[in-house]
Amino acid sequence: MSFHAFFSVAAVTAAAFGSPALVPSQAHAANAGFMVLQEPRPNGPPVEVGIWYPTDAAPKPMALGSWGHTVAAGAPIVGEHLPLIVMSHGNGGFFGGHADTAQALAEAGFVVAALTHPGDNYKDQSRATAMTDRPAALSALIGWMLDASPLKAKLDASRVGAFGFSSGGFTVLAAAGGEADIRKVSEHCKTHPANFDCKLTASRPPPADALTARWVHDPRIKAVVSAAPAMGFSFGTDGLKGITVPVQLWKASDDEILPGDEYAEFVHRHLGRPHDYHVVQGARHFDFLTPCDTAPPADLQYLCASAAGFDRRAFHKDFNTQVTRFFTDQLVAPGKALPKG
């Protein structure tokens, strides 16, 4: 659930959003464009947002620390009425932790906007347990992308999806209608003190304002992909009833950070409606992150380490295909029946 980014990215911008559309949103673009923008906030510094989008421009490999993607930086966007996917990273992360998945979605005709969560990122952990901040930030990102960003004229406000991993997996469930009860954390941690979420909470108790804040739900979210969601138990038996949109849910069978049945499995058992559930055999928690292209610093090697015999690159080829297919089915050609979860 916790990872510290190890990268250096220069902001990439473009003034090409007024270019004529060349392909419809349903068509696969030749490539993925990429840029980093700053989302203004009225009560704090701007939020860093990585954006992937369809383009016909030629791409080239681009490093994001030990991760990477193959994109056309600052290239013209193609398409009109494009569906939007917002991405929420895990505790201590940054916008680029799922760059390969974002690239795959952009090549399939989606615009992907991934924020670096204020107060819960690799540089700033000051509000790492203020969980109500997260869905509020994701909702604000949706509003900015649709109403004020340089891409607003290219987006279809009726086709918005959300992808999240770990704390981000919890975030997208809450933003889509889930009502968590933070009071359940203390009871959970009495019996699971060695779990990562309990160690984090012990070292950084939730601030008082986060305990009284209400969860922000965003009805603009029409489909959700949640990978290895944190704090699944906090929704209780009834807290997921407010989620009425299609959900694709992922669990790592050998999750060493969020072990057992109180996280993804709890969501699976209590979602109360058909959903697309995947248990990845042999996977660990961080296998949902983009495969590493280069070795990270020694203290961060756990982010790139998979179990012996588990091929993270092969898994991601399937993972990205499944995620892209799900969002395509639900946002581009909605109404397709989900498998029974």
mmCIF file of N, CA, C and O in Angstrom, residues 180-253:
data_model
loop_
_atom_site.group_PDB
_atom_site.id
_atom_site.type_symbol
_atom_site.label_atom_id
_atom_site.label_comp_id
_atom_site.label_asym_id
_atom_site.label_seq_id
_atom_site.Cartn_x
_atom_site.Cartn_y
_atom_site.Cartn_z
ATOM 1 N N ALA A 180 -17.681 4.296 4.094
ATOM 2 C CA ALA A 180 -16.814 3.613 5.049
ATOM 3 C C ALA A 180 -17.027 4.174 6.451
ATOM 4 O O ALA A 180 -17.425 5.328 6.625
ATOM 5 N N ASP A 181 -16.728 3.346 7.447
ATOM 6 C CA ASP A 181 -16.802 3.742 8.849
ATOM 7 C C ASP A 181 -15.387 3.649 9.419
ATOM 8 O O ASP A 181 -14.894 2.549 9.691
ATOM 9 N N ILE A 182 -14.733 4.789 9.577
ATOM 10 C CA ILE A 182 -13.344 4.812 10.026
ATOM 11 C C ILE A 182 -13.199 4.223 11.428
ATOM 12 O O ILE A 182 -12.125 3.747 11.808
ATOM 13 N N ARG A 183 -14.280 4.223 12.200
ATOM 14 C CA ARG A 183 -14.212 3.649 13.547
ATOM 15 C C ARG A 183 -13.892 2.165 13.515
ATOM 16 O O ARG A 183 -13.412 1.608 14.505
ATOM 17 N N LYS A 184 -14.137 1.507 12.401
ATOM 18 C CA LYS A 184 -13.847 0.081 12.293
ATOM 19 C C LYS A 184 -12.344 -0.205 12.245
ATOM 20 O O LYS A 184 -11.924 -1.345 12.450
ATOM 21 N N VAL A 185 -11.546 0.813 11.969
ATOM 22 C CA VAL A 185 -10.099 0.605 11.862
ATOM 23 C C VAL A 185 -9.505 0.166 13.192
ATOM 24 O O VAL A 185 -8.678 -0.759 13.247
ATOM 25 N N SER A 186 -9.901 0.806 14.279
ATOM 26 C CA SER A 186 -9.320 0.465 15.583
ATOM 27 C C SER A 186 -9.631 -0.971 15.971
ATOM 28 O O SER A 186 -8.763 -1.694 16.493
ATOM 29 N N GLU A 187 -10.840 -1.423 15.709
ATOM 30 C CA GLU A 187 -11.194 -2.811 16.020
ATOM 31 C C GLU A 187 -10.413 -3.778 15.135
ATOM 32 O O GLU A 187 -9.918 -4.813 15.600
ATOM 33 N N HIS A 188 -10.305 -3.455 13.874
ATOM 34 C CA HIS A 188 -9.534 -4.273 12.935
ATOM 35 C C HIS A 188 -8.082 -4.401 13.393
ATOM 36 O O HIS A 188 -7.496 -5.500 13.350
ATOM 37 N N CYS A 189 -7.515 -3.309 13.858
ATOM 38 C CA CYS A 189 -6.095 -3.299 14.201
ATOM 39 C C CYS A 189 -5.795 -3.977 15.539
ATOM 40 O O CYS A 189 -4.640 -4.311 15.818
ATOM 41 N N LYS A 190 -6.815 -4.194 16.348
ATOM 42 C CA LYS A 190 -6.607 -4.968 17.571
ATOM 43 C C LYS A 190 -6.220 -6.403 17.243
ATOM 44 O O LYS A 190 -5.446 -7.032 17.960
ATOM 45 N N THR A 191 -6.772 -6.913 16.154
ATOM 46 C CA THR A 191 -6.500 -8.304 15.766
ATOM 47 C C THR A 191 -5.482 -8.417 14.643
ATOM 48 O O THR A 191 -5.002 -9.516 14.367
ATOM 49 N N HIS A 192 -5.146 -7.288 13.997
ATOM 50 C CA HIS A 192 -4.177 -7.315 12.892
ATOM 51 C C HIS A 192 -3.132 -6.213 13.060
ATOM 52 O O HIS A 192 -2.882 -5.444 12.119
ATOM 53 N N PRO A 193 -2.474 -6.119 14.206
ATOM 54 C CA PRO A 193 -1.549 -5.001 14.444
ATOM 55 C C PRO A 193 -0.343 -4.994 13.509
ATOM 56 O O PRO A 193 0.273 -3.942 13.309
ATOM 57 N N ALA A 194 0.008 -6.143 12.935
ATOM 58 C CA ALA A 194 1.186 -6.208 12.063
ATOM 59 C C ALA A 194 0.885 -5.826 10.625
ATOM 60 O O ALA A 194 1.815 -5.661 9.821
ATOM 61 N N ASN A 195 -0.397 -5.686 10.273
ATOM 62 C CA ASN A 195 -0.740 -5.301 8.915
ATOM 63 C C ASN A 195 -0.275 -3.868 8.636
ATOM 64 O O ASN A 195 -0.239 -3.027 9.537
ATOM 65 N N PHE A 196 0.025 -3.609 7.379
ATOM 66 C CA PHE A 196 0.574 -2.300 7.036
ATOM 67 C C PHE A 196 -0.366 -1.160 7.414
ATOM 68 O O PHE A 196 0.069 -0.135 7.940
ATOM 69 N N ASP A 197 -1.662 -1.315 7.136
ATOM 70 C CA ASP A 197 -2.591 -0.228 7.435
ATOM 71 C C ASP A 197 -2.619 0.085 8.927
ATOM 72 O O ASP A 197 -2.756 1.247 9.323
ATOM 73 N N CYS A 198 -2.457 -0.930 9.759
ATOM 74 C CA CYS A 198 -2.467 -0.716 11.202
ATOM 75 C C CYS A 198 -1.183 -0.041 11.673
ATOM 76 O O CYS A 198 -1.204 0.825 12.556
ATOM 77 N N LYS A 199 -0.057 -0.418 11.093
ATOM 78 C CA LYS A 199 1.201 0.251 11.433
ATOM 79 C C LYS A 199 1.160 1.718 10.998
ATOM 80 O O LYS A 199 1.636 2.606 11.716
ATOM 81 N N LEU A 200 0.597 1.967 9.821
ATOM 82 C CA LEU A 200 0.496 3.345 9.337
ATOM 83 C C LEU A 200 -0.399 4.176 10.248
ATOM 84 O O LEU A 200 -0.059 5.306 10.620
ATOM 85 N N THR A 201 -1.549 3.616 10.627
ATOM 86 C CA THR A 201 -2.478 4.341 11.493
ATOM 87 C C THR A 201 -1.874 4.591 12.871
ATOM 88 O O THR A 201 -2.086 5.651 13.461
ATOM 89 N N ALA A 202 -1.111 3.624 13.371
ATOM 90 C CA ALA A 202 -0.468 3.794 14.672
ATOM 91 C C ALA A 202 0.563 4.913 14.647
ATOM 92 O O ALA A 202 0.711 5.674 15.610
ATOM 93 N N SER A 203 1.278 5.035 13.534
ATOM 94 C CA SER A 203 2.309 6.065 13.434
ATOM 95 C C SER A 203 1.743 7.420 13.028
ATOM 96 O O SER A 203 2.322 8.463 13.358
ATOM 97 N N ARG A 204 0.613 7.414 12.315
ATOM 98 C CA ARG A 204 -0.025 8.648 11.861
ATOM 99 C C ARG A 204 -1.530 8.555 12.085
ATOM 100 O O ARG A 204 -2.283 8.273 11.145
ATOM 101 N N PRO A 205 -2.000 8.790 13.306
ATOM 102 C CA PRO A 205 -3.449 8.732 13.565
ATOM 103 C C PRO A 205 -4.192 9.716 12.670
ATOM 104 O O PRO A 205 -3.678 10.800 12.365
ATOM 105 N N PRO A 206 -5.395 9.364 12.228
ATOM 106 C CA PRO A 206 -6.160 10.278 11.370
ATOM 107 C C PRO A 206 -6.392 11.620 12.060
ATOM 108 O O PRO A 206 -6.720 11.649 13.251
ATOM 109 N N PRO A 207 -6.204 12.734 11.353
ATOM 110 C CA PRO A 207 -6.473 14.048 11.948
ATOM 111 C C PRO A 207 -7.948 14.207 12.284
ATOM 112 O O PRO A 207 -8.813 13.583 11.665
ATOM 113 N N ALA A 208 -8.236 15.038 13.273
ATOM 114 C CA ALA A 208 -9.607 15.182 13.769
ATOM 115 C C ALA A 208 -10.577 15.596 12.675
ATOM 116 O O ALA A 208 -11.717 15.110 12.624
ATOM 117 N N ASP A 209 -10.149 16.496 11.778
ATOM 118 C CA ASP A 209 -11.072 16.955 10.740
ATOM 119 C C ASP A 209 -11.430 15.844 9.768
ATOM 120 O O ASP A 209 -12.530 15.832 9.207
ATOM 121 N N ALA A 210 -10.522 14.884 9.596
ATOM 122 C CA ALA A 210 -10.815 13.770 8.689
ATOM 123 C C ALA A 210 -11.811 12.801 9.305
ATOM 124 O O ALA A 210 -12.536 12.100 8.586
ATOM 125 N N LEU A 211 -11.858 12.746 10.624
ATOM 126 C CA LEU A 211 -12.785 11.831 11.296
ATOM 127 C C LEU A 211 -14.216 12.346 11.250
ATOM 128 O O LEU A 211 -15.164 11.564 11.367
ATOM 129 N N THR A 212 -14.384 13.641 11.094
ATOM 130 C CA THR A 212 -15.736 14.217 11.071
ATOM 131 C C THR A 212 -16.201 14.586 9.666
ATOM 132 O O THR A 212 -17.378 14.872 9.464
ATOM 133 N N ALA A 213 -15.275 14.584 8.697
ATOM 134 C CA ALA A 213 -15.647 14.951 7.326
ATOM 135 C C ALA A 213 -16.536 13.887 6.700
ATOM 136 O O ALA A 213 -16.454 12.701 7.025
ATOM 137 N N ARG A 214 -17.409 14.296 5.811
ATOM 138 C CA ARG A 214 -18.288 13.370 5.113
ATOM 139 C C ARG A 214 -17.601 12.868 3.847
ATOM 140 O O ARG A 214 -16.777 13.553 3.245
ATOM 141 N N TRP A 215 -17.966 11.666 3.441
ATOM 142 C CA TRP A 215 -17.434 11.099 2.210
ATOM 143 C C TRP A 215 -18.020 11.824 1.009
ATOM 144 O O TRP A 215 -19.225 12.085 0.959
ATOM 145 N N VAL A 216 -17.171 12.139 0.057
ATOM 146 C CA VAL A 216 -17.622 12.763 -1.190
ATOM 147 C C VAL A 216 -17.901 11.666 -2.205
ATOM 148 O O VAL A 216 -17.016 10.863 -2.534
ATOM 149 N N HIS A 217 -19.132 11.606 -2.680
ATOM 150 C CA HIS A 217 -19.526 10.672 -3.742
ATOM 151 C C HIS A 217 -19.744 11.474 -5.019
ATOM 152 O O HIS A 217 -20.317 12.563 -4.984
ATOM 153 N N ASP A 218 -19.324 10.923 -6.137
ATOM 154 C CA ASP A 218 -19.426 11.648 -7.403
ATOM 155 C C ASP A 218 -20.252 10.842 -8.404
ATOM 156 O O ASP A 218 -19.786 9.829 -8.940
ATOM 157 N N PRO A 219 -21.484 11.271 -8.667
ATOM 158 C CA PRO A 219 -22.353 10.526 -9.590
ATOM 159 C C PRO A 219 -21.886 10.546 -11.032
ATOM 160 O O PRO A 219 -22.425 9.814 -11.877
ATOM 161 N N ARG A 220 -20.877 11.361 -11.337
ATOM 162 C CA ARG A 220 -20.351 11.370 -12.705
ATOM 163 C C ARG A 220 -19.548 10.114 -12.996
ATOM 164 O O ARG A 220 -19.322 9.778 -14.163
ATOM 165 N N ILE A 221 -19.114 9.400 -11.960
ATOM 166 C CA ILE A 221 -18.371 8.153 -12.146
ATOM 167 C C ILE A 221 -19.351 7.058 -12.567
ATOM 168 O O ILE A 221 -20.274 6.733 -11.841
ATOM 169 N N LYS A 222 -19.112 6.468 -13.731
ATOM 170 C CA LYS A 222 -20.035 5.487 -14.293
ATOM 171 C C LYS A 222 -19.482 4.067 -14.304
ATOM 172 O O LYS A 222 -20.201 3.123 -14.632
ATOM 173 N N ALA A 223 -18.204 3.885 -13.951
ATOM 174 C CA ALA A 223 -17.598 2.551 -13.892
ATOM 175 C C ALA A 223 -16.333 2.649 -13.057
ATOM 176 O O ALA A 223 -15.663 3.683 -13.063
ATOM 177 N N VAL A 224 -16.012 1.557 -12.342
ATOM 178 C CA VAL A 224 -14.894 1.565 -11.400
ATOM 179 C C VAL A 224 -14.044 0.319 -11.566
ATOM 180 O O VAL A 224 -14.574 -0.793 -11.666
ATOM 181 N N VAL A 225 -12.718 0.494 -11.579
ATOM 182 C CA VAL A 225 -11.769 -0.604 -11.440
ATOM 183 C C VAL A 225 -11.001 -0.377 -10.145
ATOM 184 O O VAL A 225 -10.364 0.661 -9.972
ATOM 185 N N SER A 226 -11.089 -1.360 -9.230
ATOM 186 C CA SER A 226 -10.431 -1.269 -7.932
ATOM 187 C C SER A 226 -9.474 -2.444 -7.787
ATOM 188 O O SER A 226 -9.893 -3.599 -7.771
ATOM 189 N N ALA A 227 -8.177 -2.141 -7.679
ATOM 190 C CA ALA A 227 -7.149 -3.175 -7.560
ATOM 191 C C ALA A 227 -6.596 -3.183 -6.141
ATOM 192 O O ALA A 227 -6.134 -2.154 -5.642
ATOM 193 N N ALA A 228 -6.647 -4.347 -5.492
ATOM 194 C CA ALA A 228 -6.119 -4.530 -4.134
ATOM 195 C C ALA A 228 -6.553 -3.410 -3.206
ATOM 196 O O ALA A 228 -5.720 -2.740 -2.582
ATOM 197 N N PRO A 229 -7.864 -3.157 -3.081
ATOM 198 C CA PRO A 229 -8.307 -2.011 -2.292
ATOM 199 C C PRO A 229 -7.960 -2.124 -0.818
ATOM 200 O O PRO A 229 -8.132 -3.171 -0.197
ATOM 201 N N ALA A 230 -7.476 -1.029 -0.254
ATOM 202 C CA ALA A 230 -7.225 -0.952 1.179
ATOM 203 C C ALA A 230 -8.558 -0.816 1.926
ATOM 204 O O ALA A 230 -9.572 -0.404 1.356
ATOM 205 N N MET A 231 -8.545 -1.186 3.207
ATOM 206 C CA MET A 231 -9.645 -0.905 4.128
ATOM 207 C C MET A 231 -11.008 -1.389 3.650
ATOM 208 O O MET A 231 -12.035 -0.787 3.956
ATOM 209 N N GLY A 232 -11.027 -2.505 2.923
ATOM 210 C CA GLY A 232 -12.316 -3.029 2.483
ATOM 211 C C GLY A 232 -13.252 -3.284 3.649
ATOM 212 O O GLY A 232 -14.463 -3.029 3.567
ATOM 213 N N PHE A 233 -12.705 -3.766 4.766
ATOM 214 C CA PHE A 233 -13.495 -4.079 5.952
ATOM 215 C C PHE A 233 -14.247 -2.865 6.492
ATOM 216 O O PHE A 233 -15.289 -2.992 7.140
ATOM 217 N N SER A 234 -13.717 -1.655 6.240
ATOM 218 C CA SER A 234 -14.308 -0.446 6.815
ATOM 219 C C SER A 234 -15.678 -0.119 6.230
ATOM 220 O O SER A 234 -16.430 0.675 6.814
ATOM 221 N N PHE A 235 -16.031 -0.728 5.101
ATOM 222 C CA PHE A 235 -17.356 -0.508 4.529
ATOM 223 C C PHE A 235 -18.427 -1.303 5.264
ATOM 224 O O PHE A 235 -19.619 -1.013 5.122
ATOM 225 N N GLY A 236 -18.022 -2.305 6.043
ATOM 226 C CA GLY A 236 -18.995 -3.119 6.748
ATOM 227 C C GLY A 236 -19.899 -3.875 5.784
ATOM 228 O O GLY A 236 -19.639 -3.969 4.585
ATOM 229 N N THR A 237 -20.964 -4.407 6.319
ATOM 230 C CA THR A 237 -21.861 -5.217 5.490
ATOM 231 C C THR A 237 -22.799 -4.383 4.633
ATOM 232 O O THR A 237 -23.342 -4.884 3.642
ATOM 233 N N ASP A 238 -22.992 -3.102 4.989
ATOM 234 C CA ASP A 238 -23.955 -2.278 4.270
ATOM 235 C C ASP A 238 -23.345 -1.100 3.526
ATOM 236 O O ASP A 238 -24.030 -0.452 2.743
ATOM 237 N N GLY A 239 -22.074 -0.803 3.776
ATOM 238 C CA GLY A 239 -21.496 0.422 3.250
ATOM 239 C C GLY A 239 -21.246 0.454 1.762
ATOM 240 O O GLY A 239 -20.955 1.518 1.209
ATOM 241 N N LEU A 240 -21.342 -0.685 1.094
ATOM 242 C CA LEU A 240 -21.125 -0.735 -0.352
ATOM 243 C C LEU A 240 -22.423 -0.672 -1.153
ATOM 244 O O LEU A 240 -22.398 -0.685 -2.385
ATOM 245 N N LYS A 241 -23.552 -0.587 -0.459
ATOM 246 C CA LYS A 241 -24.849 -0.598 -1.156
ATOM 247 C C LYS A 241 -25.056 0.625 -2.038
ATOM 248 O O LYS A 241 -25.835 0.578 -2.988
ATOM 249 N N GLY A 242 -24.353 1.705 -1.729
ATOM 250 C CA GLY A 242 -24.508 2.915 -2.528
ATOM 251 C C GLY A 242 -23.790 2.861 -3.861
ATOM 252 O O GLY A 242 -23.963 3.760 -4.688
ATOM 253 N N ILE A 243 -22.994 1.827 -4.086
ATOM 254 C CA ILE A 243 -22.304 1.683 -5.371
ATOM 255 C C ILE A 243 -23.237 0.975 -6.343
ATOM 256 O O ILE A 243 -23.554 -0.192 -6.177
ATOM 257 N N THR A 244 -23.682 1.680 -7.338
ATOM 258 C CA THR A 244 -24.626 1.122 -8.314
ATOM 259 C C THR A 244 -24.025 1.008 -9.709
ATOM 260 O O THR A 244 -24.696 0.526 -10.620
ATOM 261 N N VAL A 245 -22.783 1.447 -9.873
ATOM 262 C CA VAL A 245 -22.135 1.391 -11.187
ATOM 263 C C VAL A 245 -21.382 0.075 -11.325
ATOM 264 O O VAL A 245 -21.085 -0.596 -10.330
ATOM 265 N N PRO A 246 -21.051 -0.339 -12.538
ATOM 266 C CA PRO A 246 -20.266 -1.569 -12.739
ATOM 267 C C PRO A 246 -18.893 -1.478 -12.076
ATOM 268 O O PRO A 246 -18.247 -0.432 -12.094
ATOM 269 N N VAL A 247 -18.461 -2.590 -11.497
ATOM 270 C CA VAL A 247 -17.179 -2.649 -10.786
ATOM 271 C C VAL A 247 -16.367 -3.829 -11.294
ATOM 272 O O VAL A 247 -16.878 -4.947 -11.425
ATOM 273 N N GLN A 248 -15.090 -3.578 -11.572
ATOM 274 C CA GLN A 248 -14.114 -4.642 -11.794
ATOM 275 C C GLN A 248 -13.163 -4.620 -10.597
ATOM 276 O O GLN A 248 -12.590 -3.583 -10.268
ATOM 277 N N LEU A 249 -13.014 -5.773 -9.937
ATOM 278 C CA LEU A 249 -12.274 -5.867 -8.684
ATOM 279 C C LEU A 249 -11.132 -6.862 -8.831
ATOM 280 O O LEU A 249 -11.315 -7.950 -9.384
ATOM 281 N N TRP A 250 -9.942 -6.483 -8.298
ATOM 282 C CA TRP A 250 -8.758 -7.318 -8.426
ATOM 283 C C TRP A 250 -8.146 -7.594 -7.064
ATOM 284 O O TRP A 250 -8.084 -6.710 -6.208
ATOM 285 N N LYS A 251 -7.668 -8.827 -6.890
ATOM 286 C CA LYS A 251 -6.980 -9.227 -5.673
ATOM 287 C C LYS A 251 -5.697 -9.967 -6.032
ATOM 288 O O LYS A 251 -5.690 -10.804 -6.941
ATOM 289 N N ALA A 252 -4.607 -9.670 -5.316
ATOM 290 C CA ALA A 252 -3.378 -10.445 -5.435
ATOM 291 C C ALA A 252 -3.458 -11.608 -4.452
ATOM 292 O O ALA A 252 -3.674 -11.401 -3.257
ATOM 293 N N SER A 253 -3.295 -12.833 -4.936
ATOM 294 C CA SER A 253 -3.481 -14.000 -4.066
ATOM 295 C C SER A 253 -2.482 -14.026 -2.922
ATOM 296 O O SER A 253 -2.786 -14.527 -1.831
#
